[in-house]
XYZ file of C-alpha atoms in Angstrom:
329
model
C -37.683 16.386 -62.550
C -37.004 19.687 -61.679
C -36.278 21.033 -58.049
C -39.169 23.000 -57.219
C -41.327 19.940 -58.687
C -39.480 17.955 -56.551
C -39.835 19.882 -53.463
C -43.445 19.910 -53.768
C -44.438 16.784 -54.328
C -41.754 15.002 -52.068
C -39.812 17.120 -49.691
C -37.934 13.745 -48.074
C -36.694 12.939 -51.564
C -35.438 16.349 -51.866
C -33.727 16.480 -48.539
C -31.430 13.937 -49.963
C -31.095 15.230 -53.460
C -29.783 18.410 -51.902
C -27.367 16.624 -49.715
C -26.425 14.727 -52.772
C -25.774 17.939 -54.976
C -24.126 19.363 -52.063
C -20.322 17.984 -52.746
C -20.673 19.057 -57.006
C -22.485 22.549 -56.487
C -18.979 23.380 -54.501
C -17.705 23.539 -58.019
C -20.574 25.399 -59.607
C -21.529 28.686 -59.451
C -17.761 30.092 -58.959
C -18.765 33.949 -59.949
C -21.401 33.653 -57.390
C -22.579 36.642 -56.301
C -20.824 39.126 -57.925
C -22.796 41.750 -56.756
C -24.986 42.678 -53.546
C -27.674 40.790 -52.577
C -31.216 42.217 -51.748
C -33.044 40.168 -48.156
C -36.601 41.449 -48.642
C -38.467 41.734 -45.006
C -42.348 42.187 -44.737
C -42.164 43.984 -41.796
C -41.010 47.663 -40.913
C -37.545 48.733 -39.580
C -37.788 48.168 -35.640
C -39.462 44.905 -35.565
C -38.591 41.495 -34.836
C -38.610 40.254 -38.321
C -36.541 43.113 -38.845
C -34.246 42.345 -36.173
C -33.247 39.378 -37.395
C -32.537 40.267 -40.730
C -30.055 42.782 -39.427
C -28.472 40.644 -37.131
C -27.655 37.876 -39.817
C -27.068 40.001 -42.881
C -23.851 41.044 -42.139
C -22.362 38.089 -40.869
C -24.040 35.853 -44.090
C -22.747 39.287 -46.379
C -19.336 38.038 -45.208
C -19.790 34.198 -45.262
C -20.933 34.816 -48.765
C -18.202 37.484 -49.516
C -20.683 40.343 -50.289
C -23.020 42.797 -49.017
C -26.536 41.836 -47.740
C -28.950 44.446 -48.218
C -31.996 44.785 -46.237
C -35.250 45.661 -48.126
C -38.425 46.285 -45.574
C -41.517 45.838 -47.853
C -43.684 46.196 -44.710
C -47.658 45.285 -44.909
C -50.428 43.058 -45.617
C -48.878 40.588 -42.856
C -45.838 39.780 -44.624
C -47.654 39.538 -48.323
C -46.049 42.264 -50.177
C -42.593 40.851 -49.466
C -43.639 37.776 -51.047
C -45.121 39.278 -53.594
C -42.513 40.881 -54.740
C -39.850 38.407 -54.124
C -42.558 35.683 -56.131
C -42.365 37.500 -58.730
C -38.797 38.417 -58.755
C -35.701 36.908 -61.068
C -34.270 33.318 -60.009
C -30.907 34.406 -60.230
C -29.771 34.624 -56.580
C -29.960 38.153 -56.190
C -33.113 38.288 -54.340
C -34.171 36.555 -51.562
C -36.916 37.046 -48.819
C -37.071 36.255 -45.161
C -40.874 34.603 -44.698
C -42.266 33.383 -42.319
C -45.391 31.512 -41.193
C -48.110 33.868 -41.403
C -47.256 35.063 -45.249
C -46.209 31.519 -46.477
C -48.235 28.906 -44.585
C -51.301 30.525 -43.816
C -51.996 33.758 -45.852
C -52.452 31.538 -49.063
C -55.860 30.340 -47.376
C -57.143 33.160 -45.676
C -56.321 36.019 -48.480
C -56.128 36.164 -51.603
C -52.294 35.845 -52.489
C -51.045 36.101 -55.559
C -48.382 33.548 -54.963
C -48.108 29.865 -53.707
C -46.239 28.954 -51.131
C -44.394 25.746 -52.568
C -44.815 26.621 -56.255
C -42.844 30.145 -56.303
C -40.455 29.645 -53.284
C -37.245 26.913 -52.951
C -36.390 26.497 -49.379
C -33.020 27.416 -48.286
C -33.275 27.022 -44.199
C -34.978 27.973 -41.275
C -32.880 30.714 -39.836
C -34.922 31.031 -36.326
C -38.583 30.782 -34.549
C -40.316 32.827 -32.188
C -42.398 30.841 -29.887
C -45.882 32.394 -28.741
C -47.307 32.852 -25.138
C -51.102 32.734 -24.282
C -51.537 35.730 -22.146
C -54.936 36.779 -20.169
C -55.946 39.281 -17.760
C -54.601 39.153 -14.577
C -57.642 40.011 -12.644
C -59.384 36.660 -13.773
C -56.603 35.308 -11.563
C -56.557 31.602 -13.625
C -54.093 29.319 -12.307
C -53.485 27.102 -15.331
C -54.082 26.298 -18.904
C -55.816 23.894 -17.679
C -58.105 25.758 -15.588
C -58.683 28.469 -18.563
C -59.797 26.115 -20.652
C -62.466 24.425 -18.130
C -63.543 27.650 -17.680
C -64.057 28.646 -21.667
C -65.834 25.367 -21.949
C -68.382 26.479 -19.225
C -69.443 29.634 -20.024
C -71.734 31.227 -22.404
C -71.593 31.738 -26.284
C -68.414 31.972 -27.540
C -65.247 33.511 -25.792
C -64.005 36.697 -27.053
C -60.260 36.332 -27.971
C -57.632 39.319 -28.980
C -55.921 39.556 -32.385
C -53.578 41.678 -33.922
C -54.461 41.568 -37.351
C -57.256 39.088 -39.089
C -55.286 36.030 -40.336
C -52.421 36.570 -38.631
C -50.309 33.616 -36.775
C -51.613 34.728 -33.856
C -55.502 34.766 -34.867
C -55.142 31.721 -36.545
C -53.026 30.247 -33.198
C -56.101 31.150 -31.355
C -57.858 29.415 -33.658
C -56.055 26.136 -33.107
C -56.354 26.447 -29.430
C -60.106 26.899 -30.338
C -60.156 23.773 -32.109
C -58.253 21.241 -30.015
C -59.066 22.353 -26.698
C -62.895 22.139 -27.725
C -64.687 25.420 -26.866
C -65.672 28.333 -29.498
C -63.880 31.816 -29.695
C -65.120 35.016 -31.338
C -62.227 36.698 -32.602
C -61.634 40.457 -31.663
C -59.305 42.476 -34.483
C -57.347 44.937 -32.690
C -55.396 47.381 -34.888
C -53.018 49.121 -32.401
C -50.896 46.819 -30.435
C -51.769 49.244 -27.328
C -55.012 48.887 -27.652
C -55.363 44.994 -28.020
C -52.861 44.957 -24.531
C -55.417 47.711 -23.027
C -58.210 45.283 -23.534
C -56.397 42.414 -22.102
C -56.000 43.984 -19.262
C -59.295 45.290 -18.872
C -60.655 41.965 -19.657
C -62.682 43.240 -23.014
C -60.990 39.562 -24.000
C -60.193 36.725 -22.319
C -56.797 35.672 -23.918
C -54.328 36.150 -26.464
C -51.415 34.778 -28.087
C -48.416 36.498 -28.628
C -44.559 36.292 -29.203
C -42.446 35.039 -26.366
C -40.105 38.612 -26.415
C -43.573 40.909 -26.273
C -44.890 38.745 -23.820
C -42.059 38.757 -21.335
C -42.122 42.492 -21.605
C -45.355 43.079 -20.892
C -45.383 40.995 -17.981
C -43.826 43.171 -15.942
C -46.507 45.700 -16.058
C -48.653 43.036 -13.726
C -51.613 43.538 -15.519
C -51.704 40.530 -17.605
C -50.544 36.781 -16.974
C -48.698 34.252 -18.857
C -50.749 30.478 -18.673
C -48.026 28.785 -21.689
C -45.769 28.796 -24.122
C -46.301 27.234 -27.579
C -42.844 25.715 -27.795
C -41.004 22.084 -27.021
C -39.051 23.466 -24.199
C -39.124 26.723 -22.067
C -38.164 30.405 -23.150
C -35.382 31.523 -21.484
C -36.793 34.453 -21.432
C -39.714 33.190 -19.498
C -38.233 30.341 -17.614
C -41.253 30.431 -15.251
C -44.225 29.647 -17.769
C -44.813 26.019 -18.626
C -44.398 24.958 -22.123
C -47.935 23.587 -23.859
C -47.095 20.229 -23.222
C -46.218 20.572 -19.500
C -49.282 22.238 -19.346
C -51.357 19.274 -20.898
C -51.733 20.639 -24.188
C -49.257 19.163 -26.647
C -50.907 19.083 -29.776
C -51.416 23.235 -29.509
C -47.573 23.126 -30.198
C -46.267 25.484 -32.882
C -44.433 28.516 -33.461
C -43.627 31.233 -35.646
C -41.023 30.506 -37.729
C -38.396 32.920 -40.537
C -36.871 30.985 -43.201
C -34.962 32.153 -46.083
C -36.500 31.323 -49.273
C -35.611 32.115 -52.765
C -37.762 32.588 -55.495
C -38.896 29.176 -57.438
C -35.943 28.259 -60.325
C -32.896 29.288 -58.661
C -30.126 27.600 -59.546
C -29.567 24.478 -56.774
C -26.245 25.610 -56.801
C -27.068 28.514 -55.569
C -29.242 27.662 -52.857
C -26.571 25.248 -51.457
C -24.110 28.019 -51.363
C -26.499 30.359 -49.308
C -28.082 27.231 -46.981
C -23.976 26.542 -46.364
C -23.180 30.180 -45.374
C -26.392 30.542 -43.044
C -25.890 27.478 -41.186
C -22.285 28.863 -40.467
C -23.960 32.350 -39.380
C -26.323 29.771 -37.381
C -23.702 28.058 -35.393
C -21.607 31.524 -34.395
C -22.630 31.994 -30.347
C -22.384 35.323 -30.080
C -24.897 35.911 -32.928
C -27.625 33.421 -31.368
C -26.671 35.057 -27.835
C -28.188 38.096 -29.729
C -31.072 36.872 -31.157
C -32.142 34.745 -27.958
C -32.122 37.822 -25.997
C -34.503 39.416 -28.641
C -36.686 36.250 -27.885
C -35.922 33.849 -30.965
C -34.277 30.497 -31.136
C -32.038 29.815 -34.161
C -32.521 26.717 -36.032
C -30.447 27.132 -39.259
C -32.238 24.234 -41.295
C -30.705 22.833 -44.207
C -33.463 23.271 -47.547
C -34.166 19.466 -46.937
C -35.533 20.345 -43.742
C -36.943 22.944 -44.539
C -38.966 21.581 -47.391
C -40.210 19.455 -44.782
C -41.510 21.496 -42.649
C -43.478 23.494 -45.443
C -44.779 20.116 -46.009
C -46.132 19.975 -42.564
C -47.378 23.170 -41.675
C -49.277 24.232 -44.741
C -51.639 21.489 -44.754
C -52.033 21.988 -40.768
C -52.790 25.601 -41.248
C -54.825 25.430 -44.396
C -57.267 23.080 -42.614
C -57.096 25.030 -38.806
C -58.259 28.289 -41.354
C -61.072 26.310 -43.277
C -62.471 25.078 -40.052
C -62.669 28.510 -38.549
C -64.344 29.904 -41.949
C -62.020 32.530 -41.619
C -61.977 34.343 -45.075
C -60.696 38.362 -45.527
C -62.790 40.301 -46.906
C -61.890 41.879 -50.690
């Protein structure tokens, strides 16, 4: 059976078929690489996705005794990375840093030209960024809890803040929409400023967004932070109760980067790269840097992170079907 077959239709059995290959791959692959390797990024140079490409590529360029070379195919939410890196040779050479809105939930609200498990082989998750429901601070809501009572109560549906149709954030919403049990009418902002302006002028009543944007906007005192979509507390916002603290534990989720390599790589390969970034993983002065940039490293082997693929696509295809969320042409 081959790996990516594998993967797909049994990510536990692959788990241990990597850790079994693990030990004979250390003699395979000996010219490996030979020559730089290209990280493709969906996002443009400045941003978080960005960040964190540049803050492991030259540590992983040196685990892996070459250069890393950052490639920012910025738009479509992440889909022209994947695209390109879909569609790209298996040889090693190029690999992309995905994440959740372009691989587990793009594939059901656009129409991609690639599938998630079909054209990718997991090689780890290399962080997560958490996300923060924020609202107006003039509605003065004590809780979650309270929020919520307060959505189910009032009229037609409540107007919630995007950035971007189909984004993890608009599809979060969504979620929240769906387990908490009251109806939101998505708004599509497509400045960042002008989404936060709205917040705060109460245009909409809530929002989610990453853990790092939200404790920088906080300080502005014009919008408040009611939870955080991870298992434990952001450091950088040690004062806002997690989900489940706040009574809300199945709204848990987060967005996470993994590397991924395009489907047919060698398995030798991807053993050699899931080693070297699990090293990069463990360094503390590296994770120092990217928990102060408001991401928590993970550093996954591709077992792992075949499983989570196997959990969060189906969760995310069915939270997008529900909604009827579909972009347009």
């Amino acid at each position: 059976m081959k790996l990516n077959s594998l993967v797909r239709k049994s990510p536990i059995r692959a788990l241990f078929f990597f850790a079994a290959f693990a030990a004979a791959s250390a003699h395979a692959q000996t010219g490996y690489p030979d020559k730089p390797i290209t990280l493709a990024v969906g996002f443009a140079p400045g941003t978080a996705p960005d960040k964190l490409a540049r803050q492991n590529a030259e540590p992983l360029g040196k685990a892996l005794n070459t250069t890393i070379i950052v490639d920012n195919k910025s738009g479509a939410g992440g889909q022209i990375a994947a695209t390109a890196i879909a569609k790209s040779a298996p040889d090693g050479y190029q690999l992309l840093l995905g994440e959740v809105g372009a691989i587990a939930i793009a594939p059901f609200a656009f129409k991609t030209t690639y599938n998630a498990v079909k054209d990718f082989m997991p090689i780890s998750e290399v962080a997560r960024s958490e996300f923060v429901w924020i609202v107006p601070a003039k509605r003065n809501y004590k809780s979650l809890a309270e929020f919520v009572d307060k959505a189910k109560k009032s009229q037609g549906k409540v107007l919630v803040g995007t950035f971007g149709g189909g984004s993890p954030g608009h599809i979060g919403a969504e979620l929240f929409s769906q387990k908490a049990g009251f109806p939101v009418e998505p708004v599509h902002y497509r400045q960042v400023g002008d989404g936060l302006t709205g917040l705060a002028n109460a245009d909409v009543e809530g929002a989610f967004v990453s853990v790092a944007f939200a404790a920088a906007q906080l300080k502005g005192g014009k919008i408040a932070a009611l939870a955080q979509t991870g298992e434990t507390r952001s450091k950088l916002l040690p004062d806002v109760p997690t989900v489940g603290e706040a009574g809300f534990a199945d709204l848990k989720f987060a967005g996470w980067f993994a590397l991924l390599a395009p489907a047919g790589t060698s398995p030798a390969v991807i053993i050699r790269i899931g080693n070297a970034i699990r090293d990069v993983a463990k360094d503390p002065v590296i994770a120092q840097k990217l928990v102060d940039i408001g991401f928590t490293v993970v550093g996954s082997t591709p077992g792992e992170m075949a499983k989570l693929l196997s959990d969060d696509i189906p969760k995310w295809k069915r939270v997008v079907e529900v909604s009827g969320f579909k972009a347009p042409n």
